[in-house]
Short mmCIF file of C-alpha atoms in Angstrom, two decimals:
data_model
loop_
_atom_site.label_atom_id
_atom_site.label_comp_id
_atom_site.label_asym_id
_atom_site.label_seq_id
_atom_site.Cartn_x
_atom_site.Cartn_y
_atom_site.Cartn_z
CA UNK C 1 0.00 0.00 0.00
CA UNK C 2 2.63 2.70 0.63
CA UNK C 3 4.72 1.90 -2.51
CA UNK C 4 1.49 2.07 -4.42
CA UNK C 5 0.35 5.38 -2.73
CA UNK C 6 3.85 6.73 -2.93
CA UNK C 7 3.90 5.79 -6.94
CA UNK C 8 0.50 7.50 -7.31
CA UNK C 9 2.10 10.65 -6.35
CA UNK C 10 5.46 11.12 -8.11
CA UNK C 11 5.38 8.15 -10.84
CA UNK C 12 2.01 8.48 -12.21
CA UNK C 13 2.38 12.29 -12.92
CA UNK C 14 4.97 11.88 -15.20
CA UNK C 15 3.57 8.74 -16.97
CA UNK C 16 0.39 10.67 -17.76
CA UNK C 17 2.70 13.19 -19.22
CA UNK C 18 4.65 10.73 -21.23
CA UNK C 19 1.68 9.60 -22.81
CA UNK C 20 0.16 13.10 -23.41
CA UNK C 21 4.07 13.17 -25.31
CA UNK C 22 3.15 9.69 -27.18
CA UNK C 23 -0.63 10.82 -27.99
CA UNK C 24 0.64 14.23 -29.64
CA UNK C 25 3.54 12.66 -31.97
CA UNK C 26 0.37 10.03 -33.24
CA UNK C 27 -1.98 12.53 -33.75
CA UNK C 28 1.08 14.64 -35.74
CA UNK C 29 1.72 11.54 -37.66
CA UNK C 30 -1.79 11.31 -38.55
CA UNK C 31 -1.49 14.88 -39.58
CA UNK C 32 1.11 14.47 -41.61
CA UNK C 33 -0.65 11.42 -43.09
CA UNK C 34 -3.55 13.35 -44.07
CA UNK C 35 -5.58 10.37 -41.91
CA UNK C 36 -7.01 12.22 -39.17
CA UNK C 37 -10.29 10.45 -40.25
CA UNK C 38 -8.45 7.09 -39.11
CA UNK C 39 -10.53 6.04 -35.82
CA UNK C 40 -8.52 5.71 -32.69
CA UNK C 41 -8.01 2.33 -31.32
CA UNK C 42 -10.16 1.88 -27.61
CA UNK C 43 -7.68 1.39 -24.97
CA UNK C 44 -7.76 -2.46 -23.77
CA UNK C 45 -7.24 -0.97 -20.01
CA UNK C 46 -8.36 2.57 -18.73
CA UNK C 47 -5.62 4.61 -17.43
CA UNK C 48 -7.88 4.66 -14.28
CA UNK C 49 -7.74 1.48 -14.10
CA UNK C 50 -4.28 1.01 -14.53
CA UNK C 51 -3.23 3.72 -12.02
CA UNK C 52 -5.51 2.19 -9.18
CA UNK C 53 -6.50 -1.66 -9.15
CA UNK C 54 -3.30 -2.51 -11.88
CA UNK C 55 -1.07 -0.35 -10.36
CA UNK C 56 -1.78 -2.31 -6.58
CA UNK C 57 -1.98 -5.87 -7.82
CA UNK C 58 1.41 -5.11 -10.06
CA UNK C 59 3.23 -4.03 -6.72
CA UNK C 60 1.29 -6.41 -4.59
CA UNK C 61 2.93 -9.65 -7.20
CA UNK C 62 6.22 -7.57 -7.28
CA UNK C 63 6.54 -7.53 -3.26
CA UNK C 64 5.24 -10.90 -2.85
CA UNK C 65 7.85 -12.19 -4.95
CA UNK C 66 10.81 -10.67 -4.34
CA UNK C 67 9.80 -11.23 -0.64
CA UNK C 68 9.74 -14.46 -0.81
CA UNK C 69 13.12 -14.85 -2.29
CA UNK C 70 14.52 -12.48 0.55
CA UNK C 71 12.98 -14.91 3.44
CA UNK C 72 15.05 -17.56 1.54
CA UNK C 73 17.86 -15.75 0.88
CA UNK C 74 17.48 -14.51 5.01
CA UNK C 75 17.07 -17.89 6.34
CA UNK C 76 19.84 -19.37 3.94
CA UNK C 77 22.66 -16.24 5.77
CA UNK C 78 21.01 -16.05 9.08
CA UNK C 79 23.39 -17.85 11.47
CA UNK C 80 26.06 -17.50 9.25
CA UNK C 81 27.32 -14.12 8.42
CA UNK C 82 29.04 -13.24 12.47
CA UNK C 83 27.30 -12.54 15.59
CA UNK C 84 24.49 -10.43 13.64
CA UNK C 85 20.99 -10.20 14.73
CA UNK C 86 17.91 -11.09 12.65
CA UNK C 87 16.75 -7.01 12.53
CA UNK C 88 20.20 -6.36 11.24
CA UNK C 89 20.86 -8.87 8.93
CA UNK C 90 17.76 -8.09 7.65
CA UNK C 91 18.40 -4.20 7.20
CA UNK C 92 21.87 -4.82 5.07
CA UNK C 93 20.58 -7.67 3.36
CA UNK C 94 17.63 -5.37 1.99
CA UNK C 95 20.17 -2.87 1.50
CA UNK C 96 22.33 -5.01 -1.15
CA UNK C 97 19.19 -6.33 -2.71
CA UNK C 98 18.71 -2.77 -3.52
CA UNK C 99 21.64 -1.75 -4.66
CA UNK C 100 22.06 -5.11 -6.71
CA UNK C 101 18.79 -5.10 -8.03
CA UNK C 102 17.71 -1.63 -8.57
CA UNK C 103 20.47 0.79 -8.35
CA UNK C 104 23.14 -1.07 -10.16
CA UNK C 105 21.62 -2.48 -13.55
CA UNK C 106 19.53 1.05 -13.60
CA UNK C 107 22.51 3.01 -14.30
CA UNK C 108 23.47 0.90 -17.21
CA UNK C 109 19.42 0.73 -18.57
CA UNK C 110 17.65 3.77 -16.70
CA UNK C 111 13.79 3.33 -16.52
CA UNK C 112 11.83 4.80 -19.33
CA UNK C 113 7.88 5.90 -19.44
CA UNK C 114 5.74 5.45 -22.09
CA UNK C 115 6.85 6.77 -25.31
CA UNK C 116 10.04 6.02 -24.88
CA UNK C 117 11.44 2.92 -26.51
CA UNK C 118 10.63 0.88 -30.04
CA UNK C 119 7.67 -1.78 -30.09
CA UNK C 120 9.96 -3.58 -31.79
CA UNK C 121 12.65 -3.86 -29.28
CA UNK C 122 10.60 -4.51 -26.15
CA UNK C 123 11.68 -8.04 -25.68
CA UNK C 124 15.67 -7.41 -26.48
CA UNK C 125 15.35 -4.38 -23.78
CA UNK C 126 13.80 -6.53 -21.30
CA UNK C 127 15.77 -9.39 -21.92
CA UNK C 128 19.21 -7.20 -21.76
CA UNK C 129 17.97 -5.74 -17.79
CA UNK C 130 17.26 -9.37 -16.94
CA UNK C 131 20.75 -9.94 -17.70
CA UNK C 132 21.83 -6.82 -16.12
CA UNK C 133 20.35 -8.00 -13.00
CA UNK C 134 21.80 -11.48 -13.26
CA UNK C 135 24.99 -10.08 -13.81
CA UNK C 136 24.68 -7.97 -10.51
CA UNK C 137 23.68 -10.69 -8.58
CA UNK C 138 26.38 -12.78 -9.59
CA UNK C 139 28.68 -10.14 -8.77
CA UNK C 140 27.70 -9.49 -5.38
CA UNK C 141 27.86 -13.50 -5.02
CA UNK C 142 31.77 -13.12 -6.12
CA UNK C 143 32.28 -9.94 -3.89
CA UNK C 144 30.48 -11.64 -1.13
CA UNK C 145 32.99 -14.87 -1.20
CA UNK C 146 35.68 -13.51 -1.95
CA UNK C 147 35.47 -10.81 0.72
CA UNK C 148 34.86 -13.43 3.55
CA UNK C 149 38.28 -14.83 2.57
CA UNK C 150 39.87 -11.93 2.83
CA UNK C 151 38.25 -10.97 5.86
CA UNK C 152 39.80 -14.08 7.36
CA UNK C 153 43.32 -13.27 6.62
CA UNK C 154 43.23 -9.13 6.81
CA UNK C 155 40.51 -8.58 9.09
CA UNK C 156 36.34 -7.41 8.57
CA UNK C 157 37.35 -4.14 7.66
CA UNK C 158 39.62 -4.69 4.91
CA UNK C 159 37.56 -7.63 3.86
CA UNK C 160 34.51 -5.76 3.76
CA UNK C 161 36.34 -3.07 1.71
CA UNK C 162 37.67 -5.54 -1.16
CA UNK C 163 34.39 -7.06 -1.41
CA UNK C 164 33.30 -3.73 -2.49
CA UNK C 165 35.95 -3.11 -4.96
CA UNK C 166 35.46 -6.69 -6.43
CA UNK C 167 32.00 -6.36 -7.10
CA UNK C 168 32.30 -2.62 -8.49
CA UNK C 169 35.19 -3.69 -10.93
CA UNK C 170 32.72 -6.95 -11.91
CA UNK C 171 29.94 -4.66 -12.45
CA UNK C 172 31.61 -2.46 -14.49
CA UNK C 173 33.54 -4.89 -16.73
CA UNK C 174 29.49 -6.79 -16.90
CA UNK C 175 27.81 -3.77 -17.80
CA UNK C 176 30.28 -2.81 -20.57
CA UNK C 177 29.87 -6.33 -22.25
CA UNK C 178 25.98 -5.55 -22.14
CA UNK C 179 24.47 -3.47 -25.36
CA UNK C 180 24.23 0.20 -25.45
CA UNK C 181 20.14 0.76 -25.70
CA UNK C 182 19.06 4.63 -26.38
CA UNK C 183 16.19 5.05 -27.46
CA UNK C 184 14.78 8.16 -26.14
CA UNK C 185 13.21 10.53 -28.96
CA UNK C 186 15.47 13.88 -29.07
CA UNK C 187 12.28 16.26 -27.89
CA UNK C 188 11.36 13.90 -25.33
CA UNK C 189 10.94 16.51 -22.14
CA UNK C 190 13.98 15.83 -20.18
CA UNK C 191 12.54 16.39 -16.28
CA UNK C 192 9.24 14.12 -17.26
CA UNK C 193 12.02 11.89 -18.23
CA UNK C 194 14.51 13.03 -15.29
CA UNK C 195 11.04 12.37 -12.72
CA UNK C 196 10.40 9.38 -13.79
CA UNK C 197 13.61 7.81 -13.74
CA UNK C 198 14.45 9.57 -10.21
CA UNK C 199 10.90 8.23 -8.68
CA UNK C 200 10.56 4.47 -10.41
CA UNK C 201 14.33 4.00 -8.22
CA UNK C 202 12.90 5.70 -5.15
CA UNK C 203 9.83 3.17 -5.23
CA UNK C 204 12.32 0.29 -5.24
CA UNK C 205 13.88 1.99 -2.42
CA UNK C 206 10.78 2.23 -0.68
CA UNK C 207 9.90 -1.26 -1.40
CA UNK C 208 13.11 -2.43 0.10
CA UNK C 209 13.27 -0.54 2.83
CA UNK C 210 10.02 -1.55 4.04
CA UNK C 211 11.40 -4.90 3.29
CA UNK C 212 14.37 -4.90 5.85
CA UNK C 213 12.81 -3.14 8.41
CA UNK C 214 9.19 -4.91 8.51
CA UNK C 215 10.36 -8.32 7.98
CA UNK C 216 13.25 -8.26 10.60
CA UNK C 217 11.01 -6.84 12.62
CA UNK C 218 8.68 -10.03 12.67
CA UNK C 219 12.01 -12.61 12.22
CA UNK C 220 13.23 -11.06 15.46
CA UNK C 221 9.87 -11.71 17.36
CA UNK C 222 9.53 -15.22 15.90
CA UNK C 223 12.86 -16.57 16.54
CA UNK C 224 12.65 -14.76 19.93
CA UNK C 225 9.74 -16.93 20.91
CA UNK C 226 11.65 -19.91 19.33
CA UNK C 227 14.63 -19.23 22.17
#
């Protein structure tokens, strides 16, 4: 509900504006055409619709999924990562998921609104920030060995800080194997574009944080009543 609510106020605005954007350069291109008289096609899904009920059950599948892959991913590290509690463990392990699944790959493929993009290319985009992901993840696996190796032979500190050098030097050398995608018309408004981009990341953030905090928040008080 608060990811929802919070996209509703600084996601939606510029998506409406992205498709006023998209709706002009048709109705131009109909101009140009000399086929105004062409009827427009009746959308399959109101943008009512899609900003209320769509909007929750897309974030409410999103959440649930990527939630359940953190409880695993909590459950499989809990116990083993040093003498860190659940709340904790929970609060830097939503804190890499970020980073790793949001942050990261968006730098190499920002988010786009409508309008911006080919039809043509959809499944090649979303294919290549799959990989991106992938290619995250598997770095942070590689940082996150490799660091507890050399946190066993230099200390936590250093360990923790060439775990963070591996995995932005395997990040960078993945992302520049990855295809360049730009696609973004040249009078596409560049703050609708700059809003977007800045609020679809702060929704993962929100997700995330609610993440770590709400979910080690009920680990602690289960395994609590466990001891």
């Amino acid at each position: 509900m608060l990811v929802t609510l919070f996209a509703r106020a600084f996601a939606e605005p510029s998506i409406d504006l992205a498709i006023g954007f998209a709706t002009a350069h048709e109705h131009m291109a109909h101009a140009d055409m000399a086929s105004m008289s062409v009827p427009e096609e009746a959308e399959l899904v109101s943008r009512a619709t899609q900003k209320g009920l769509g909007l929750l059950t897309a974030i409410t599948l999103y959440g649930a999924a990527v939630g359940g892959i953190f409880s695993l991913v909590f459950a499989a590290a809990y116990g083993r990562i040093g003498m860190i509690g659940p709340r904790t463990l929970s609060l830097l392990l939503a804190i890499a998921a970020f980073f790793a699944v949001a942050l990261v790959p968006a730098l190499k493929y920002p988010p786009t609104p409508p309008a911006v993009g080919l039809h043509e290319t959809v499944g090649f985009r979303t294919a290549a920030f799959f990989a991106a992901i992938g290619l995250s993840l598997a770095a942070l696996a590689i940082a996150f060995s490799l660091g507890r190796g050399l946190a066993e032979k230099f200390g936590g500190f250093n360990g923790s800080i060439g775990a963070v050098v591996i995995y932005i030097v395997t990040v960078f050398i993945a992302q520049a194997v990855l295809p360049e995608i730009n696609e973004v018309p040249n009078d596409f408004p560049a703050t609708v574009l700059w809003d977007f981009r800045v609020a679809s990341i702060a929704m993962q953030g929100v997700l995330w944080s609610i993440i770590g905090v709400g979910f080690g928040m009920m680990a602690e008080s289960v395994l609590r009543k466990e001891q």
